[in-house]
Amino acid sequence: MLALPRGGGGLARALPSLRSLLVGLAVFAVAVGGYLAARDTSLFAVQTVVVRGAPPTVRAQVRAALRPVVGASLLGVDGSVVARRLAGVSWVSSSSFDRSFPHTLVVTVKPERPVAVLRRGADSWLVSARGRVLQTLPRHSRLDLPRIWVPHTASVGVGATLGNDDGGRDARALAPLALVRFPEHVASVDATDDQLTFVLRSGLALRLGDSGDLRLKLAIARRVLPMLGSPGPGAYLDVSVPQRPVADPNPQVGGRA
């Protein structure tokens, strides 16, 4: 058993004195006061915005969106300020920031990844893997990307995220293609609640069933496609059940319509 000295003298010596407490509070008050003063003065005013992780055109858009923070104190800029300013930059998927004292705000951007061209009549837009509309496009551009066709009633606006029935489901279904080295070009996409179909440039319809296990289904299709040769009109490969792919590369040969 621990015996305390009589009179509690040892315990009293272990406790901080009133004077040391007052000194500590004074130092804390000075530090807080200095921080608040720095927030409200030009001592650490933002003079330069450095943008990383994006191509030049997106960096320029980010700098333009953050122009209102130039002149503000670095200490007053936080994540919510940066996110709010960048919410209208369609190419920005997410962002983070850092302060480089005394006058530089460093913003790191994760750009959206374009996966398709959305077509509504004669109008075209570039669309990301998250279904976000990135920019308008002239007709017959970005021929390397699949087409998503939507009716004239579809709601489309640059910076907006497409609803499922307005092409968003189709765009999000294309995201796994970047993770699989697919051997053929996907020309267009048709997606419903229970059936996703990629139409390849060869004309073959790749039936994927619902949107579950897309990476596995695409991996199976990648293995089977080279075995099909040159598909005829109406050809298809069905991998909706990945364990049992079904293919008909030339349905008209057997007399089927």
CSV table of N, CA and C in Angstrom, one decimal, residues 152-253:
chain,number,residue,atom,x,y,z
A,152,HIS,N,-35.6,12.9,-76.4
A,152,HIS,CA,-35.6,14.4,-76.3
A,152,HIS,C,-36.1,14.9,-74.9
A,153,THR,N,-36.8,14.0,-74.2
A,153,THR,CA,-37.3,14.4,-72.9
A,153,THR,C,-36.2,14.3,-71.8
A,154,ALA,N,-35.1,13.7,-72.1
A,154,ALA,CA,-34.0,13.5,-71.1
A,154,ALA,C,-33.5,14.9,-70.6
A,155,SER,N,-33.3,15.0,-69.3
A,155,SER,CA,-32.8,16.2,-68.7
A,155,SER,C,-31.3,16.2,-68.7
A,156,VAL,N,-30.6,17.1,-69.4
A,156,VAL,CA,-29.2,17.1,-69.6
A,156,VAL,C,-28.7,18.5,-69.4
A,157,GLY,N,-27.7,18.7,-68.5
A,157,GLY,CA,-27.0,20.0,-68.3
A,157,GLY,C,-25.6,19.8,-67.8
A,158,VAL,N,-24.7,20.6,-68.4
A,158,VAL,CA,-23.3,20.5,-68.0
A,158,VAL,C,-23.1,20.7,-66.5
A,159,GLY,N,-22.4,19.8,-65.9
A,159,GLY,CA,-22.2,19.8,-64.4
A,159,GLY,C,-23.2,19.0,-63.7
A,160,ALA,N,-24.3,18.6,-64.3
A,160,ALA,CA,-25.3,17.8,-63.6
A,160,ALA,C,-25.0,16.3,-63.7
A,161,THR,N,-25.5,15.6,-62.8
A,161,THR,CA,-25.4,14.1,-62.8
A,161,THR,C,-26.6,13.5,-63.4
A,162,LEU,N,-26.5,12.7,-64.4
A,162,LEU,CA,-27.6,12.1,-65.1
A,162,LEU,C,-28.4,11.1,-64.2
A,163,GLY,N,-29.7,11.2,-64.3
A,163,GLY,CA,-30.6,10.2,-63.7
A,163,GLY,C,-30.4,8.9,-64.4
A,164,ASN,N,-30.9,7.8,-63.7
A,164,ASN,CA,-30.8,6.5,-64.3
A,164,ASN,C,-31.4,6.4,-65.7
A,165,ASP,N,-32.6,6.9,-65.9
A,165,ASP,CA,-33.3,6.8,-67.1
A,165,ASP,C,-32.9,7.9,-68.1
A,166,ASP,N,-32.0,8.8,-67.7
A,166,ASP,CA,-31.5,9.8,-68.7
A,166,ASP,C,-30.1,9.5,-69.1
A,167,GLY,N,-29.6,8.3,-69.0
A,167,GLY,CA,-28.3,7.9,-69.4
A,167,GLY,C,-27.3,7.6,-68.3
A,168,GLY,N,-27.7,7.9,-67.1
A,168,GLY,CA,-26.8,7.7,-66.0
A,168,GLY,C,-26.5,6.3,-65.7
A,169,ARG,N,-27.5,5.4,-65.8
A,169,ARG,CA,-27.3,4.0,-65.6
A,169,ARG,C,-26.3,3.4,-66.7
A,170,ASP,N,-26.4,3.9,-67.9
A,170,ASP,CA,-25.6,3.4,-69.0
A,170,ASP,C,-24.1,3.9,-68.7
A,171,ALA,N,-23.9,5.1,-68.4
A,171,ALA,CA,-22.6,5.6,-68.1
A,171,ALA,C,-21.9,4.9,-67.0
A,172,ARG,N,-22.6,4.7,-65.9
A,172,ARG,CA,-22.0,4.0,-64.8
A,172,ARG,C,-21.7,2.6,-65.1
A,173,ALA,N,-22.5,2.0,-66.0
A,173,ALA,CA,-22.2,0.6,-66.4
A,173,ALA,C,-20.9,0.5,-67.2
A,174,LEU,N,-20.5,1.6,-67.8
A,174,LEU,CA,-19.2,1.5,-68.6
A,174,LEU,C,-18.0,1.7,-67.8
A,175,ALA,N,-18.1,2.1,-66.5
A,175,ALA,CA,-16.9,2.3,-65.7
A,175,ALA,C,-16.0,1.1,-65.6
A,176,PRO,N,-16.5,-0.1,-65.4
A,176,PRO,CA,-15.6,-1.3,-65.3
A,176,PRO,C,-14.7,-1.6,-66.6
A,177,LEU,N,-15.1,-1.0,-67.7
A,177,LEU,CA,-14.4,-1.3,-68.9
A,177,LEU,C,-12.9,-0.8,-68.8
A,178,ALA,N,-12.7,0.2,-68.0
A,178,ALA,CA,-11.3,0.7,-67.8
A,178,ALA,C,-10.5,-0.2,-67.0
A,179,LEU,N,-11.1,-1.1,-66.3
A,179,LEU,CA,-10.4,-2.1,-65.4
A,179,LEU,C,-10.1,-3.4,-66.1
A,180,VAL,N,-10.7,-3.6,-67.3
A,180,VAL,CA,-10.5,-4.8,-68.1
A,180,VAL,C,-10.0,-4.4,-69.5
A,181,ARG,N,-8.9,-5.1,-69.9
A,181,ARG,CA,-8.4,-4.8,-71.2
A,181,ARG,C,-9.3,-5.5,-72.3
A,182,PHE,N,-10.3,-4.8,-72.6
A,182,PHE,CA,-11.3,-5.4,-73.5
A,182,PHE,C,-10.8,-5.4,-74.9
A,183,PRO,N,-11.0,-6.5,-75.6
A,183,PRO,CA,-10.5,-6.6,-77.0
A,183,PRO,C,-11.2,-5.9,-78.1
A,184,GLU,N,-12.4,-5.5,-77.8
A,184,GLU,CA,-13.2,-4.8,-78.9
A,184,GLU,C,-13.8,-3.5,-78.4
A,185,HIS,N,-14.0,-2.6,-79.4
A,185,HIS,CA,-14.6,-1.3,-79.1
A,185,HIS,C,-16.1,-1.4,-78.9
A,186,VAL,N,-16.5,-0.8,-77.8
A,186,VAL,CA,-18.0,-0.7,-77.5
A,186,VAL,C,-18.5,0.5,-78.2
A,187,ALA,N,-19.5,0.3,-79.2
A,187,ALA,CA,-20.0,1.4,-80.0
A,187,ALA,C,-21.2,2.1,-79.3
A,188,SER,N,-22.0,1.3,-78.6
A,188,SER,CA,-23.2,1.9,-77.9
A,188,SER,C,-23.6,1.1,-76.7
A,189,VAL,N,-24.4,1.6,-75.9
A,189,VAL,CA,-24.9,1.0,-74.7
A,189,VAL,C,-26.4,1.1,-74.5
A,190,ASP,N,-27.0,0.0,-74.1
A,190,ASP,CA,-28.4,0.1,-73.8
A,190,ASP,C,-28.7,-0.6,-72.5
A,191,ALA,N,-29.2,0.2,-71.5
A,191,ALA,CA,-29.3,-0.4,-70.2
A,191,ALA,C,-30.8,-0.2,-69.7
A,192,THR,N,-31.3,-1.2,-69.1
A,192,THR,CA,-32.6,-1.2,-68.4
A,192,THR,C,-32.3,-1.7,-67.0
A,193,ASP,N,-33.4,-1.8,-66.1
A,193,ASP,CA,-33.2,-2.3,-64.8
A,193,ASP,C,-32.6,-3.7,-64.7
A,194,ASP,N,-33.0,-4.5,-65.7
A,194,ASP,CA,-32.5,-5.9,-65.6
A,194,ASP,C,-31.7,-6.4,-66.8
A,195,GLN,N,-31.4,-5.5,-67.7
A,195,GLN,CA,-30.6,-6.0,-68.9
A,195,GLN,C,-29.7,-4.9,-69.4
A,196,LEU,N,-28.4,-5.2,-69.4
A,196,LEU,CA,-27.4,-4.3,-69.9
A,196,LEU,C,-26.8,-4.9,-71.1
A,197,THR,N,-26.8,-4.1,-72.2
A,197,THR,CA,-26.2,-4.7,-73.5
A,197,THR,C,-25.2,-3.7,-74.0
A,198,PHE,N,-24.0,-4.2,-74.3
A,198,PHE,CA,-23.0,-3.4,-75.0
A,198,PHE,C,-23.1,-3.9,-76.5
A,199,VAL,N,-23.2,-2.9,-77.4
A,199,VAL,CA,-23.2,-3.3,-78.8
A,199,VAL,C,-21.8,-2.9,-79.3
A,200,LEU,N,-21.0,-4.0,-79.8
A,200,LEU,CA,-19.7,-3.8,-80.2
A,200,LEU,C,-19.6,-3.2,-81.6
A,201,ARG,N,-18.5,-2.7,-82.0
A,201,ARG,CA,-18.3,-2.1,-83.3
A,201,ARG,C,-18.5,-3.2,-84.4
A,202,SER,N,-18.2,-4.4,-84.1
A,202,SER,CA,-18.4,-5.5,-85.0
A,202,SER,C,-19.9,-5.8,-85.3
A,203,GLY,N,-20.8,-5.3,-84.4
A,203,GLY,CA,-22.2,-5.5,-84.5
A,203,GLY,C,-22.7,-6.5,-83.5
A,204,LEU,N,-21.8,-7.3,-82.9
A,204,LEU,CA,-22.2,-8.3,-81.9
A,204,LEU,C,-22.8,-7.6,-80.7
A,205,ALA,N,-23.9,-8.1,-80.2
A,205,ALA,CA,-24.5,-7.7,-78.9
A,205,ALA,C,-24.0,-8.5,-77.7
A,206,LEU,N,-23.4,-7.8,-76.8
A,206,LEU,CA,-22.8,-8.4,-75.6
A,206,LEU,C,-23.9,-8.2,-74.5
A,207,ARG,N,-24.6,-9.3,-74.2
A,207,ARG,CA,-25.6,-9.2,-73.2
A,207,ARG,C,-25.0,-9.5,-71.8
A,208,LEU,N,-25.2,-8.6,-70.9
A,208,LEU,CA,-24.6,-8.7,-69.5
A,208,LEU,C,-25.6,-9.0,-68.4
A,209,GLY,N,-26.8,-9.0,-68.7
A,209,GLY,CA,-27.8,-9.2,-67.7
A,209,GLY,C,-27.9,-7.9,-66.8
A,210,ASP,N,-28.1,-8.1,-65.5
A,210,ASP,CA,-28.1,-6.9,-64.6
A,210,ASP,C,-26.7,-6.3,-64.4
A,211,SER,N,-26.6,-5.3,-63.6
A,211,SER,CA,-25.3,-4.6,-63.4
A,211,SER,C,-24.4,-5.3,-62.4
A,212,GLY,N,-24.8,-6.4,-61.9
A,212,GLY,CA,-24.0,-7.1,-60.9
A,212,GLY,C,-22.8,-7.9,-61.5
A,213,ASP,N,-21.7,-7.9,-60.8
A,213,ASP,CA,-20.5,-8.7,-61.2
A,213,ASP,C,-20.0,-8.3,-62.6
A,214,LEU,N,-20.1,-7.0,-62.9
A,214,LEU,CA,-19.7,-6.6,-64.3
A,214,LEU,C,-18.3,-6.9,-64.6
A,215,ARG,N,-17.4,-6.7,-63.7
A,215,ARG,CA,-16.0,-7.0,-63.9
A,215,ARG,C,-15.8,-8.5,-64.3
A,216,LEU,N,-16.5,-9.4,-63.6
A,216,LEU,CA,-16.4,-10.8,-63.9
A,216,LEU,C,-17.0,-11.1,-65.3
A,217,LYS,N,-18.1,-10.5,-65.6
A,217,LYS,CA,-18.8,-10.8,-66.8
A,217,LYS,C,-17.9,-10.3,-68.0
A,218,LEU,N,-17.3,-9.1,-67.8
A,218,LEU,CA,-16.5,-8.6,-68.9
A,218,LEU,C,-15.2,-9.4,-69.1
A,219,ALA,N,-14.7,-10.0,-68.0
A,219,ALA,CA,-13.5,-10.8,-68.1
A,219,ALA,C,-13.8,-12.1,-68.8
A,220,ILE,N,-15.0,-12.7,-68.6
A,220,ILE,CA,-15.5,-13.9,-69.3
A,220,ILE,C,-15.6,-13.6,-70.8
A,221,ALA,N,-16.3,-12.4,-71.1
A,221,ALA,CA,-16.5,-12.0,-72.5
A,221,ALA,C,-15.2,-11.8,-73.2
A,222,ARG,N,-14.2,-11.3,-72.5
A,222,ARG,CA,-12.9,-11.0,-73.1
A,222,ARG,C,-12.2,-12.3,-73.5
A,223,ARG,N,-12.5,-13.4,-72.8
A,223,ARG,CA,-11.9,-14.7,-73.1
A,223,ARG,C,-12.6,-15.4,-74.3
A,224,VAL,N,-14.0,-15.2,-74.3
A,224,VAL,CA,-14.8,-15.9,-75.3
A,224,VAL,C,-14.7,-15.2,-76.7
A,225,LEU,N,-14.7,-13.8,-76.7
A,225,LEU,CA,-14.9,-13.1,-78.0
A,225,LEU,C,-13.9,-13.5,-79.0
A,226,PRO,N,-12.6,-13.7,-78.7
A,226,PRO,CA,-11.7,-14.1,-79.8
A,226,PRO,C,-12.0,-15.5,-80.5
A,227,MET,N,-12.9,-16.3,-79.8
A,227,MET,CA,-13.2,-17.6,-80.4
A,227,MET,C,-14.4,-17.5,-81.4
A,228,LEU,N,-15.0,-16.3,-81.4
A,228,LEU,CA,-16.3,-16.2,-82.2
A,228,LEU,C,-16.0,-15.9,-83.7
A,229,GLY,N,-14.8,-15.5,-84.0
A,229,GLY,CA,-14.5,-15.1,-85.4
A,229,GLY,C,-15.2,-13.8,-85.8
A,230,SER,N,-15.7,-13.8,-87.0
A,230,SER,CA,-16.4,-12.6,-87.6
A,230,SER,C,-17.9,-12.8,-87.4
A,231,PRO,N,-18.5,-12.0,-86.5
A,231,PRO,CA,-19.9,-12.3,-86.2
A,231,PRO,C,-20.8,-11.8,-87.4
A,232,GLY,N,-21.9,-12.5,-87.6
A,232,GLY,CA,-22.9,-12.1,-88.6
A,232,GLY,C,-24.0,-11.2,-88.0
A,233,PRO,N,-24.9,-10.7,-88.8
A,233,PRO,CA,-26.0,-9.9,-88.3
A,233,PRO,C,-26.8,-10.6,-87.2
A,234,GLY,N,-27.1,-9.9,-86.2
A,234,GLY,CA,-27.9,-10.5,-85.1
A,234,GLY,C,-27.0,-11.3,-84.1
A,235,ALA,N,-25.7,-11.4,-84.3
A,235,ALA,CA,-24.9,-12.2,-83.4
A,235,ALA,C,-24.9,-11.6,-82.0
A,236,TYR,N,-24.7,-12.5,-81.0
A,236,TYR,CA,-24.7,-12.1,-79.6
A,236,TYR,C,-23.8,-13.0,-78.8
A,237,LEU,N,-23.4,-12.5,-77.7
A,237,LEU,CA,-22.7,-13.3,-76.6
A,237,LEU,C,-23.4,-12.9,-75.3
A,238,ASP,N,-24.0,-13.9,-74.7
A,238,ASP,CA,-24.7,-13.7,-73.4
A,238,ASP,C,-23.9,-14.2,-72.3
A,239,VAL,N,-23.4,-13.3,-71.4
A,239,VAL,CA,-22.6,-13.7,-70.2
A,239,VAL,C,-23.4,-13.2,-68.9
A,240,SER,N,-24.7,-13.2,-69.1
A,240,SER,CA,-25.5,-12.8,-67.9
A,240,SER,C,-25.3,-13.8,-66.7
A,241,VAL,N,-25.1,-15.0,-67.1
A,241,VAL,CA,-24.7,-16.0,-66.1
A,241,VAL,C,-23.2,-16.4,-66.4
A,242,PRO,N,-22.3,-15.8,-65.7
A,242,PRO,CA,-20.9,-15.9,-66.1
A,242,PRO,C,-20.4,-17.3,-66.2
A,243,GLN,N,-20.9,-18.2,-65.4
A,243,GLN,CA,-20.5,-19.6,-65.4
A,243,GLN,C,-21.0,-20.4,-66.6
A,244,ARG,N,-22.0,-19.8,-67.3
A,244,ARG,CA,-22.5,-20.5,-68.5
A,244,ARG,C,-22.7,-19.5,-69.7
A,245,PRO,N,-21.7,-19.0,-70.3
A,245,PRO,CA,-21.8,-18.1,-71.4
A,245,PRO,C,-22.5,-18.8,-72.6
A,246,VAL,N,-23.3,-18.0,-73.3
A,246,VAL,CA,-24.0,-18.5,-74.5
A,246,VAL,C,-23.7,-17.6,-75.6
A,247,ALA,N,-23.3,-18.2,-76.8
A,247,ALA,CA,-22.9,-17.4,-77.9
A,247,ALA,C,-23.6,-17.9,-79.2
A,248,ASP,N,-23.9,-17.0,-80.1
A,248,ASP,CA,-24.3,-17.3,-81.4
A,248,ASP,C,-23.7,-16.3,-82.3
A,249,PRO,N,-22.6,-16.6,-82.9
A,249,PRO,CA,-21.8,-15.6,-83.7
A,249,PRO,C,-22.4,-15.3,-85.1
A,250,ASN,N,-23.3,-16.2,-85.6
A,250,ASN,CA,-23.9,-16.0,-86.9
A,250,ASN,C,-25.3,-16.7,-87.0
A,251,PRO,N,-26.3,-16.1,-86.3
A,251,PRO,CA,-27.6,-16.7,-86.2
A,251,PRO,C,-28.3,-17.0,-87.5
A,252,GLN,N,-28.0,-16.2,-88.6
A,252,GLN,CA,-28.7,-16.4,-89.8
A,252,GLN,C,-28.2,-17.7,-90.6
A,253,VAL,N,-27.0,-18.2,-90.2
A,253,VAL,CA,-26.5,-19.4,-90.9
A,253,VAL,C,-27.4,-20.6,-90.7
